[in-house]
């Protein structure tokens, strides 16, 4: 029996080796074919950036596959750290090289087929844009190259290799860390200075502040309370006097090396995942949550006094009996059971104020050294999209403060937590965090670039799949750019140049990422080429006017346990109708031109401040239109009912709404009456009975209607396209030059980009 098992294992290993050789041989033959086709195309002055990119991807991933073939034990160890693979780590490690080689053959087949069709005249492509990253520049809300907009993407941790940089992105960057300070007097490590001075002036890039490491002397100089052990990305107490001292010295010494350089043109990223959580659930602390210092509590006391003016007012609101503000006591981390009360509200709001003040100070210090500096933060989309607000990040205020919209945003392809996510019942991927977040950010700051400094479209802690569909890569990146993304640093490229992996660097989520997925990596590159070939139209989609604005109240978001879910329900019901959706806040209403929108929608927003109430009323008085349900604008931030209701006596219009469905029906009628519906109308049918195709329409320079459609639904969609004032239409696929039917069928993850004419 033992001999039979050994023989079987030997047979399997030999079979794997033979199969590996066949895949490798097939790939090398196809590489030769593609190289000859490229040579032929170039002789006819046909652009072949796509084919050269695929050729590079194939060669790189064959090398990766060979490394994985010879290091199965390392991959097996890494696989065991991933929940969905830990019980089959041995099998996946053995089949991984074949999977990678099979992927390589697939992208070569696809590339050979496409360039053959181009040579035969069956496919007509726009010329690709080969970007020289040293000549790209920031201009307003776009990055410009050769006097036209472009979109830039790169991979985090990608080695500095000329071949990889040429095809997969080439941001310049430099880190600034408190750990560089060797002494309290502000002396920076000489090796850091030497490295900075030796860097050649090259590409457009960014400066990244690393707050996860402290200088060795800091705790001795400022005391143990200076260090915050629970905060993974910010290791020091931002309210401690020592923090300003360290940052002032660090910025004064290091920022001058970045002034006027290409490496700082995309700004100073002040923090990686800023998060200052201060709540508890029973006796348990959520991730990155903890207490605060005496310095923070002193600030809180001062803030309370400025806000409430007398201890009597505070006691009335809080239901307490403090003698003086100096007696005020609050337990931090605050218990989640207090959510909805006055104490919870004041602490949560203060936490946002103190964090915004900190980054305002850093901006001030940087601009003292670099007057034209633009700052931004890597703000996780979940900090706004999800319901909790105790993290200290006021997304609106930080975005207003920033010269560049900084964020960390993605779109889950699969949910790895062992149960079906709600979105999976209708959608092929979770588009909520990206679309809704980007519409909010661009509502706050419409004239700034959107820089996703850690793009989690391909993988994240919650979502990773070795067998990810390459079409999803195209769908998610395409959709992100139509919604506002200008530049991105993709998570991630952990392999070394030779294909090896550093176990200290790859972490537990390495397997199931793009560095084992030739087809996914190649499709991202193909998508970026297509986006840049059509950048004017994509930028027009980013700049589309948002006639409908959903009212966002920070007050209700703090108080309500499910406020963002409620807003998402409304947003979701409107987002598949071709009309861009924006957001309105008190600040947006007060400080932006109301001509930028036609109506404000207020749904399930029970709590607003008097200032928010007054801003809405002022908008109505000036002729504004508000769609209002029965659950909104009822109480102030402390739960006290308003004595008056919103009214249209002085002008304007309030349209009362009873249900979510009514919002969609009445706003569509409103847009139709004002002739604000898109020129192209799209009707959809699918087996789910709910809409799954997100679409936008713009006109190009020739006045032709351009339609972008992405099927985010989990079922096949049949679309019927119509053009206003036209009985029949002609549809042309912009990416291939081929004619399309006015009735099109889209599989999940399909992207269509069409010109539509009479």
XYZ file of C-alpha atoms in Angstrom:
758
model
C 0.000 0.000 0.000
C 2.873 2.326 0.898
C 4.512 1.649 -2.465
C 1.247 2.400 -4.285
C 0.935 5.775 -2.520
C 4.557 6.651 -3.302
C 4.067 5.674 -6.925
C 0.919 7.773 -7.137
C 2.686 10.810 -5.659
C 5.591 10.319 -8.068
C 3.160 10.129 -10.986
C 1.397 13.315 -9.875
C 4.709 15.197 -9.520
C 5.884 14.041 -12.937
C 2.534 15.066 -14.428
C 2.849 18.506 -12.868
C 6.363 18.874 -14.278
C 5.257 17.839 -17.771
C 2.284 20.195 -17.626
C 4.518 23.030 -16.416
C 6.906 22.459 -19.308
C 4.011 22.465 -21.784
C 2.561 25.718 -20.421
C 6.005 27.318 -20.474
C 6.684 26.091 -24.007
C 3.288 27.315 -25.263
C 3.864 30.707 -23.673
C 7.325 31.101 -25.198
C 5.948 30.214 -28.643
C 3.199 32.799 -28.246
C 5.704 35.399 -27.076
C 7.594 34.818 -30.317
C 4.396 35.209 -32.358
C 3.431 38.409 -30.544
C 6.912 39.884 -30.995
C 6.665 39.350 -34.755
C 3.185 40.885 -34.866
C 4.471 43.891 -32.916
C 7.304 44.297 -35.404
C 4.845 44.126 -38.301
C 2.488 46.640 -36.690
C 5.290 49.078 -35.949
C 6.386 48.931 -39.591
C 2.882 50.183 -40.434
C 3.059 52.952 -37.748
C 0.421 51.182 -35.647
C 0.525 51.936 -31.916
C 1.499 48.809 -29.937
C 1.801 50.011 -26.328
C -0.851 47.481 -25.301
C 1.000 44.587 -26.931
C 4.361 45.608 -25.472
C 2.745 45.829 -22.043
C 1.255 42.342 -22.397
C 4.623 41.021 -23.596
C 6.275 42.444 -20.478
C 3.561 41.053 -18.201
C 3.994 37.598 -19.751
C 7.758 37.557 -19.251
C 7.547 38.911 -15.699
C 4.918 36.388 -14.614
C 6.704 33.426 -16.188
C 9.602 34.363 -13.949
C 7.206 34.592 -10.981
C 5.803 31.153 -11.800
C 9.281 29.608 -11.916
C 10.106 31.105 -8.530
C 6.855 29.756 -7.082
C 7.635 26.348 -8.606
C 10.881 26.231 -6.654
C 9.544 27.670 -3.392
C 6.294 25.825 -2.693
C 7.055 25.593 1.030
C 7.224 29.372 1.390
C 3.928 29.835 -0.440
C 2.286 27.073 1.583
C 3.307 28.831 4.779
C 1.826 32.101 3.476
C -1.362 30.370 2.311
C -2.009 29.015 5.791
C -2.329 32.620 7.007
C -5.306 33.251 4.694
C -8.593 31.908 6.067
C -10.038 30.768 2.727
C -6.867 28.847 1.784
C -5.510 27.538 5.093
C -7.215 24.133 4.783
C -5.963 23.586 1.238
C -2.621 25.385 1.402
C -0.618 22.397 0.122
C -2.822 21.938 -2.954
C -2.938 25.651 -3.849
C 0.844 26.000 -3.439
C 1.385 23.100 -5.853
C -1.049 24.381 -8.486
C -0.097 28.059 -8.199
C 2.722 28.011 -10.810
C 0.429 26.313 -13.356
C -2.308 28.830 -12.635
C 0.150 31.666 -13.279
C 1.423 30.114 -16.514
C -2.132 29.493 -17.682
C -2.885 33.159 -17.035
C 0.141 34.136 -19.097
C -1.107 32.041 -22.021
C -4.538 33.642 -21.764
C -3.249 37.219 -21.980
C -0.967 36.272 -24.875
C -3.864 34.666 -26.752
C -5.999 37.763 -26.192
C -3.226 40.116 -27.269
C -2.406 38.121 -30.418
C -6.084 38.083 -31.383
C -6.474 41.839 -30.855
C -3.361 42.985 -32.732
C -4.253 40.617 -35.573
C -7.677 42.285 -35.795
C -5.993 45.701 -35.730
C -3.680 44.687 -38.577
C -6.674 43.418 -40.551
C -8.576 46.668 -39.976
C -11.331 44.988 -37.965
C -10.431 46.976 -34.845
C -9.597 50.677 -34.927
C -8.022 52.005 -31.736
C -7.199 55.504 -30.597
C -3.442 56.079 -30.181
C -2.156 55.145 -26.721
C -0.491 57.689 -24.469
C 3.000 56.699 -23.344
C 3.440 59.001 -20.359
C 6.760 60.551 -19.414
C 6.219 60.881 -15.672
C 8.880 63.565 -15.403
C 6.788 65.842 -17.624
C 3.349 65.248 -16.100
C 2.152 68.171 -13.999
C -0.695 69.081 -11.669
C -3.178 71.618 -13.041
C -6.342 72.299 -11.066
C -8.523 69.186 -10.974
C -6.397 67.215 -13.442
C -2.909 65.925 -14.110
C -1.724 67.146 -17.499
C 0.698 65.638 -19.994
C 1.244 67.021 -23.492
C -1.556 69.539 -22.910
C -4.215 66.916 -22.195
C -5.455 65.180 -19.032
C -3.956 61.858 -17.981
C -4.551 59.383 -15.164
C -1.606 57.946 -13.246
C -1.362 54.638 -11.392
C 1.489 52.799 -9.719
C 1.918 49.907 -7.268
C 2.897 50.275 -3.622
C 6.196 48.468 -2.819
C 6.987 47.892 -6.510
C 10.781 47.628 -6.983
C 12.532 50.553 -8.641
C 13.189 48.729 -11.900
C 13.271 50.421 -15.302
C 11.118 47.758 -16.998
C 8.478 47.660 -14.256
C 8.459 51.463 -14.029
C 7.949 51.756 -17.770
C 4.744 49.706 -17.859
C 3.211 49.648 -14.361
C 3.715 53.180 -13.008
C 6.512 55.392 -11.761
C 5.610 57.793 -8.949
C 8.499 59.418 -7.144
C 8.134 59.557 -3.382
C 10.022 60.166 -0.160
C 9.230 59.366 3.476
C 9.499 61.782 6.378
C 9.474 60.151 9.814
C 9.962 61.408 13.399
C 12.452 58.560 13.783
C 14.848 60.521 11.522
C 15.478 62.983 14.370
C 18.600 61.770 16.142
C 18.524 64.412 18.870
C 15.966 66.609 20.580
C 17.595 69.706 19.084
C 16.264 68.755 15.643
C 19.260 67.082 14.039
C 18.206 64.715 11.235
C 20.027 61.455 10.562
C 22.808 62.295 8.094
C 22.187 59.144 6.062
C 18.634 60.352 5.387
C 19.892 63.747 4.233
C 22.547 62.130 2.035
C 19.917 59.878 0.470
C 17.612 62.813 -0.171
C 20.354 64.942 -1.700
C 21.487 62.087 -3.928
C 18.037 61.535 -5.423
C 17.904 62.781 -8.977
C 15.102 65.158 -9.844
C 12.818 62.868 -11.813
C 9.101 62.175 -11.707
C 5.939 63.671 -10.356
C 5.391 62.306 -6.865
C 4.471 62.856 -3.239
C 6.011 63.174 0.218
C 4.686 60.675 2.764
C 4.720 61.338 6.502
C 5.279 58.149 8.501
C 3.968 58.543 12.061
C 4.370 54.916 13.128
C 7.966 55.226 14.392
C 9.347 57.496 17.107
C 12.940 58.588 17.748
C 14.617 56.609 20.526
C 15.024 59.681 22.731
C 11.379 60.873 22.536
C 9.878 58.893 25.426
C 12.828 59.754 27.690
C 12.447 63.438 26.828
C 8.654 63.708 27.002
C 7.611 60.843 29.250
C 5.824 57.525 28.659
C 2.520 59.300 28.135
C 3.934 60.744 24.891
C 3.613 57.363 23.149
C 0.189 55.963 22.240
C 0.537 52.203 21.999
C -2.982 51.498 20.701
C -2.711 53.697 17.589
C -1.036 51.623 14.883
C -0.394 54.498 12.482
C 0.116 57.420 14.886
C 2.439 56.430 17.719
C 2.398 59.727 19.588
C -0.222 61.773 21.425
C -1.147 64.624 19.105
C -2.180 66.755 22.099
C 1.124 66.359 23.931
C 3.289 69.539 23.700
C 6.188 67.362 22.545
C 4.330 66.466 19.329
C 4.396 70.022 18.005
C 8.040 70.353 18.982
C 9.033 67.212 17.080
C 7.000 68.009 13.984
C 8.206 71.611 13.855
C 11.829 70.459 13.953
C 11.251 67.658 11.447
C 9.376 69.856 8.962
C 11.856 72.716 9.287
C 14.775 70.394 8.531
C 13.274 68.249 5.768
C 10.589 70.107 3.809
C 13.108 72.556 2.235
C 14.538 69.594 0.298
C 11.117 69.124 -1.360
C 10.253 72.729 -2.217
C 9.613 73.169 -5.930
C 10.543 69.559 -6.716
C 8.590 67.143 -8.899
C 8.671 64.672 -6.029
C 6.363 66.921 -3.977
C 4.052 68.113 -6.765
C 1.303 65.709 -5.667
C 1.516 67.009 -2.156
C 2.444 66.005 1.365
C 0.482 63.017 2.671
C 0.340 63.857 6.384
C -0.886 60.508 7.656
C -1.382 56.887 6.712
C -4.912 55.792 7.707
C -5.532 58.474 10.365
C -7.829 57.017 12.994
C -8.291 58.189 16.585
C -10.978 55.828 17.872
C -12.007 56.400 21.493
C -14.922 54.088 22.243
C -15.524 50.688 23.779
C -18.157 47.996 23.478
C -18.732 46.736 26.989
C -15.223 45.929 28.220
C -13.869 45.322 24.705
C -11.873 47.796 22.639
C -12.311 47.820 18.853
C -9.163 47.908 16.710
C -7.083 51.068 17.131
C -9.310 52.345 19.930
C -8.181 53.488 23.355
C -8.027 56.211 25.949
C -6.633 59.728 25.775
C -4.128 61.782 27.755
C -4.595 64.503 30.339
C -3.670 66.990 27.608
C -6.636 65.860 25.523
C -9.023 66.062 28.476
C -7.767 69.564 29.288
C -8.543 70.594 25.719
C -11.967 68.991 26.020
C -12.758 71.001 29.159
C -11.777 74.223 27.397
C -13.833 73.268 24.343
C -16.908 72.513 26.482
C -16.635 75.879 28.192
C -16.427 77.711 24.860
C -19.388 75.753 23.466
C -21.750 75.839 26.451
C -20.487 79.035 28.185
C -21.882 78.104 31.624
C -21.759 74.934 33.686
C -25.515 75.277 34.252
C -26.187 74.937 30.519
C -23.903 71.921 30.291
C -25.573 70.258 33.278
C -29.024 70.838 31.764
C -27.999 69.275 28.465
C -25.973 66.407 29.942
C -28.270 65.730 32.877
C -25.340 66.156 35.289
C -24.575 68.243 38.389
C -20.982 69.443 38.005
C -20.049 72.491 40.099
C -17.543 73.852 37.615
C -16.021 72.936 34.240
C -12.895 71.843 36.051
C -15.023 69.144 37.724
C -16.312 67.694 34.446
C -15.477 64.017 34.187
C -16.001 61.720 31.223
C -14.762 58.154 30.900
C -12.687 57.610 27.756
C -12.884 55.326 25.861
C -16.545 56.228 25.914
C -19.135 53.454 26.165
C -21.047 52.842 22.937
C -24.271 52.573 24.954
C -24.104 56.355 25.335
C -24.543 56.860 21.574
C -27.497 59.119 20.872
C -26.972 61.131 24.048
C -25.546 64.598 24.650
C -22.284 63.431 26.221
C -21.573 61.090 23.267
C -22.317 63.874 20.811
C -20.057 66.440 22.478
C -17.144 64.030 22.854
C -17.411 62.752 19.279
C -17.616 66.257 17.867
C -14.697 67.434 20.007
C -12.608 64.458 18.909
C -13.082 65.624 15.306
C -12.200 69.204 16.192
C -8.940 68.304 17.949
C -7.798 66.056 15.077
C -8.620 68.704 12.461
C -6.721 71.256 14.557
C -3.677 68.969 14.559
C -3.567 68.627 10.785
C -4.242 72.352 10.430
C -1.094 72.936 12.480
C 0.952 70.558 10.316
C -0.293 72.297 7.169
C 0.713 75.652 8.680
C 4.215 74.393 9.511
C 4.716 72.880 6.047
C 3.529 75.988 4.249
C 5.925 78.075 6.340
C 8.697 76.186 4.493
C 6.855 75.531 1.202
C 4.203 78.235 0.607
C 2.661 76.409 -2.366
C 2.510 73.023 -0.666
C -0.659 70.952 -0.951
C -1.466 68.592 1.908
C -3.677 65.520 2.011
C -4.321 62.459 4.176
C -4.914 58.826 3.328
C -8.492 58.783 4.632
C -10.114 55.349 4.548
C -13.460 55.435 2.752
C -15.054 53.432 5.556
C -14.556 56.343 7.954
C -17.303 58.185 6.078
C -19.268 55.363 4.440
C -19.753 53.297 7.564
C -21.853 54.383 10.503
C -19.391 54.956 13.346
C -18.070 58.507 13.945
C -15.783 58.162 16.987
C -12.590 57.985 14.893
C -11.936 61.725 15.017
C -11.830 62.225 11.242
C -14.158 64.945 10.007
C -13.968 63.994 6.333
C -15.561 67.208 5.099
C -13.285 69.498 7.105
C -10.130 67.527 6.248
C -11.058 67.575 2.552
C -11.627 71.344 2.673
C -8.296 71.749 4.463
C -6.448 69.681 1.857
C -5.135 70.926 -1.487
C -5.591 67.428 -2.894
C -8.418 64.987 -2.115
C -6.535 62.180 -0.373
C -8.128 58.812 0.315
C -7.785 55.048 0.614
C -10.663 53.524 -1.295
C -11.515 50.183 -2.839
C -14.341 47.924 -3.929
C -14.718 44.424 -2.460
C -14.827 41.662 -5.065
C -15.645 38.960 -2.553
C -16.311 38.924 1.176
C -13.778 36.709 2.980
C -15.419 36.659 6.407
C -17.224 33.354 5.999
C -20.722 34.648 5.340
C -22.588 36.219 2.447
C -22.423 40.009 2.491
C -25.669 41.888 1.870
C -24.352 43.437 -1.339
C -23.575 40.015 -2.836
C -27.293 39.266 -3.257
C -27.542 41.904 -6.017
C -24.081 43.004 -7.087
C -20.938 41.424 -8.519
C -18.790 43.757 -6.424
C -19.325 46.246 -3.623
C -19.289 49.633 -5.352
C -20.781 51.556 -2.401
C -17.627 52.726 -0.640
C -16.046 54.031 -3.819
C -18.985 55.635 -5.673
C -20.767 57.196 -2.715
C -17.525 58.379 -1.086
C -16.185 59.918 -4.284
C -19.454 61.725 -4.969
C -19.249 63.214 -1.469
C -15.590 64.222 -1.797
C -16.127 65.842 -5.199
C -19.176 67.664 -3.817
C -17.024 69.139 -1.050
C -14.052 69.968 -3.299
C -15.049 69.806 -6.973
C -11.900 71.541 -8.238
C -9.223 69.290 -6.727
C -7.648 66.079 -7.979
C -8.652 62.861 -6.253
C -5.534 60.898 -5.242
C -6.241 57.362 -3.993
C -2.937 56.750 -2.225
C -3.757 53.128 -1.361
C -6.212 51.706 -3.877
C -7.803 48.468 -2.625
C -9.723 47.413 -5.717
C -7.729 44.220 -6.266
C -7.331 42.990 -2.696
C -7.814 43.990 0.918
C -8.104 42.372 4.342
C -11.792 41.684 3.689
C -11.513 40.749 0.034
C -8.913 38.684 -1.774
C -9.393 35.962 -4.356
C -6.619 34.211 -6.247
C -9.077 33.500 -9.056
C -10.357 37.071 -9.366
C -12.017 37.815 -12.705
C -9.821 40.189 -14.775
C -12.988 41.861 -16.056
C -13.623 43.013 -12.500
C -10.278 44.816 -12.529
C -11.404 46.752 -15.593
C -14.880 47.451 -14.215
C -13.688 48.760 -10.831
C -10.866 50.937 -12.193
C -13.028 52.288 -15.000
C -15.864 53.153 -12.633
C -13.497 54.786 -10.141
C -12.099 57.112 -12.790
C -15.520 58.144 -14.082
C -16.419 58.991 -10.468
C -13.409 61.207 -9.863
C -10.200 59.246 -9.270
C -7.253 61.004 -10.908
C -4.256 59.111 -9.541
C -3.771 55.913 -7.553
C -1.145 53.859 -5.765
C -2.414 50.291 -6.004
C -2.137 47.737 -3.189
C 0.292 46.074 -3.973
C 3.558 44.688 -5.552
C 5.433 42.757 -2.853
C 7.717 40.669 -5.072
C 11.355 41.538 -5.667
C 12.705 42.017 -9.176
C 13.633 38.318 -9.431
C 10.143 37.193 -8.363
C 11.135 36.309 -4.814
C 9.030 37.352 -1.836
C 10.209 38.797 1.431
C 8.188 37.045 4.143
C 8.688 40.022 6.464
C 7.049 42.304 3.920
C 4.259 40.328 2.286
C 2.047 39.851 5.344
C -0.875 37.469 5.707
C -2.734 38.760 2.647
C -0.069 38.124 0.023
C -1.588 35.061 -1.635
C -4.584 36.087 -3.697
C -3.109 39.393 -4.840
C -2.144 40.711 -8.263
C 1.424 39.408 -7.980
C 0.071 35.922 -8.709
C -2.455 37.178 -11.266
C -0.970 37.936 -14.672
C -4.383 38.488 -16.264
C -5.528 40.880 -13.535
C -2.282 42.880 -13.571
C -2.374 43.072 -17.340
C -6.029 44.122 -17.406
C -5.326 46.998 -15.020
C -2.600 48.177 -17.415
C -4.906 47.786 -20.429
C -7.642 49.733 -18.647
C -5.283 52.582 -17.771
C -4.177 52.762 -21.421
C -7.820 52.944 -22.555
C -8.653 55.565 -19.927
C -5.721 57.729 -20.991
C -6.612 57.361 -24.668
C -10.043 58.790 -23.813
C -9.085 61.063 -20.930
C -10.990 64.127 -22.132
C -14.308 62.263 -22.076
C -13.558 60.619 -18.709
C -12.650 64.001 -17.196
C -15.931 65.378 -18.566
C -17.731 62.617 -16.657
C -15.868 63.572 -13.483
C -16.967 67.180 -13.977
C -20.620 66.469 -14.688
C -22.967 68.745 -12.812
C -24.733 67.028 -9.915
C -28.301 68.395 -10.006
C -29.584 66.297 -7.099
C -27.864 66.694 -3.716
C -28.464 64.394 -0.757
C -28.197 66.314 2.500
C -25.465 64.962 4.778
C -25.685 65.947 8.434
C -22.698 65.201 10.619
C -25.098 65.590 13.535
C -27.317 62.680 12.508
C -24.246 60.650 11.553
C -22.908 61.024 15.104
C -26.203 60.222 16.792
C -27.758 57.484 14.657
C -26.438 53.934 14.639
C -27.376 53.345 11.002
C -27.403 56.795 9.459
C -24.992 56.062 6.598
C -26.912 52.897 5.739
C -30.045 55.035 5.522
C -28.307 57.525 3.213
C -26.972 54.670 1.103
C -30.513 53.345 0.571
C -31.473 56.676 -0.973
C -28.222 56.999 -2.927
C -28.548 53.447 -4.271
C -32.108 54.076 -5.489
C -30.933 57.090 -7.539
C -27.480 56.029 -8.725
C -28.600 53.813 -11.625
C -30.553 56.475 -13.511
C -27.665 58.169 -15.347
C -27.907 61.416 -13.357
C -24.859 62.222 -11.184
C -25.704 62.406 -7.487
C -23.996 64.860 -5.169
C -24.185 65.831 -1.525
C -25.016 69.029 0.316
C -23.954 70.030 3.805
C -24.351 73.191 5.838
C -20.970 74.407 4.561
C -21.702 73.510 0.943
C -25.039 75.346 1.052
C -23.432 78.417 2.630
C -20.223 78.564 0.605
C -20.958 77.128 -2.838
C -23.127 78.547 -5.605
C -26.605 77.004 -5.428
C -26.702 77.150 -9.232
C -24.505 74.042 -9.124
C -27.569 71.970 -8.219
C -31.361 72.015 -8.602
C -32.688 70.270 -5.510
C -31.642 68.984 -2.104
C -32.991 65.658 -0.828
C -33.350 65.144 2.927
C -34.108 61.624 4.125
C -34.024 60.013 7.575
C -31.975 62.908 8.953
C -33.662 63.347 12.302
C -30.967 65.396 14.031
C -29.529 68.679 12.733
C -28.003 71.667 14.474
C -29.704 75.046 14.448
C -27.006 76.164 12.000
C -27.866 73.294 9.639
C -31.564 74.091 9.974
C -30.932 77.763 9.174
C -28.777 76.923 6.143
C -31.536 74.747 4.663
C -34.191 77.362 5.403
C -32.066 80.099 3.845
C -31.648 77.976 0.710
C -35.423 77.519 0.473
C -36.041 81.235 1.050
C -33.818 82.023 -1.943
C -35.950 79.840 -4.214
C -34.396 76.450 -3.514
C -36.219 73.144 -3.887
C -36.118 70.568 -1.080
C -37.496 67.028 -1.164
C -38.237 66.218 2.480
C -39.493 63.073 4.187
C -41.377 62.830 7.474
C -38.383 61.610 9.483
C -36.037 64.545 9.016
C -35.109 67.879 10.608
C -37.051 67.155 13.783
C -34.568 67.660 16.639
C -31.351 69.522 17.371
C -28.027 67.938 18.312
C -29.202 67.401 21.907
C -32.507 65.788 21.014
C -34.608 68.906 21.652
C -37.497 69.249 19.136
C -37.472 72.332 16.923
C -40.267 74.770 17.696
C -40.650 75.650 14.017
C -40.592 73.546 10.870
C -38.943 74.169 7.531
C -41.312 76.249 5.409
C -41.556 77.793 1.932
C -43.503 80.898 2.917
C -40.755 83.254 1.704
C -40.243 81.375 -1.554
C -38.801 78.127 -2.795
C -40.502 74.766 -2.626
C -40.735 71.867 -0.176
C -41.902 68.629 -1.752
C -43.039 66.176 0.904
C -42.015 62.551 0.415
C -43.422 59.503 2.186
C -41.314 56.576 0.938
C -37.945 55.773 -0.599
C -39.649 54.823 -3.868
C -41.313 58.226 -3.936
C -37.919 59.941 -3.852
C -36.928 58.223 -7.092
C -40.288 58.797 -8.807
C -40.638 62.451 -7.837
C -37.021 63.448 -8.491
C -37.129 61.784 -11.915
C -40.298 63.730 -12.737
C -38.625 66.888 -11.436
C -35.542 66.375 -13.636
C -37.708 65.566 -16.635
C -39.775 68.740 -16.208
C -36.592 70.807 -16.023
C -35.125 68.956 -19.041
C -32.174 67.763 -16.972
C -32.254 64.072 -17.883
C -29.294 62.779 -19.949
C -29.483 62.964 -23.754
C -29.138 59.191 -23.871
C -31.722 57.124 -22.019
C -30.901 53.622 -20.857
C -33.498 51.051 -19.811
C -32.375 47.799 -18.223
C -33.771 44.314 -17.744
C -32.169 41.533 -15.696
C -33.298 38.500 -13.736
C -32.900 40.276 -10.373
C -35.531 42.861 -11.221
C -33.279 45.584 -9.762
C -30.969 47.881 -11.699
C -27.320 46.867 -11.927
C -25.802 49.088 -14.631
C -24.197 52.389 -13.675
C -24.007 54.798 -16.614
C -23.011 58.337 -17.466
C -23.353 60.462 -20.615
C -21.272 63.412 -21.825
C -20.732 65.134 -25.141
C -17.267 65.093 -26.705
C -15.609 67.994 -28.541
C -17.522 67.112 -31.699
C -20.851 67.291 -29.877
C -21.331 63.517 -30.063
C -22.912 61.757 -27.070
C -20.516 59.432 -25.262
C -21.961 56.739 -22.978
C -20.065 54.814 -20.300
C -21.805 51.757 -18.798
C -20.519 49.374 -16.120
C -22.583 46.361 -15.073
C -22.025 46.023 -11.320
C -25.019 43.691 -11.037
C -24.530 39.958 -10.497
C -26.737 38.992 -13.454
C -26.721 39.512 -17.222
C -28.296 42.845 -18.164
C -30.089 43.679 -21.413
C -30.006 47.393 -22.170
C -32.088 49.380 -24.625
C -30.505 52.678 -25.647
C -32.448 55.660 -26.907
C -31.412 59.148 -27.928
C -33.619 62.187 -27.330
C -35.394 63.325 -30.496
C -34.173 60.378 -32.534
C -36.143 57.391 -33.818
C -33.059 55.380 -34.721
C -29.490 55.596 -33.470
C -26.012 54.400 -34.390
C -23.700 53.068 -31.701
C -19.931 52.804 -32.083
C -17.647 51.055 -29.608
C -14.995 53.693 -28.922
C -12.404 51.131 -27.810
C -12.642 49.013 -30.977
C -14.196 51.286 -33.589
C -16.842 48.619 -34.233
C -20.587 49.195 -34.555
C -22.827 48.009 -31.736
C -26.519 47.288 -31.525
C -28.813 49.728 -29.709
C -29.900 46.703 -27.656
C -26.791 45.470 -25.869
C -26.194 42.608 -23.485
C -23.730 43.059 -20.623
C -22.363 40.296 -18.450
C -21.483 41.162 -14.853
C -18.313 43.328 -14.805
C -18.718 44.314 -18.450
C -17.717 47.841 -19.475
C -19.170 49.526 -22.573
C -17.897 52.850 -23.918
C -19.942 54.065 -26.870
C -20.466 56.989 -29.199
C -24.187 57.419 -29.915
C -25.519 59.438 -32.856
C -28.758 59.797 -34.810
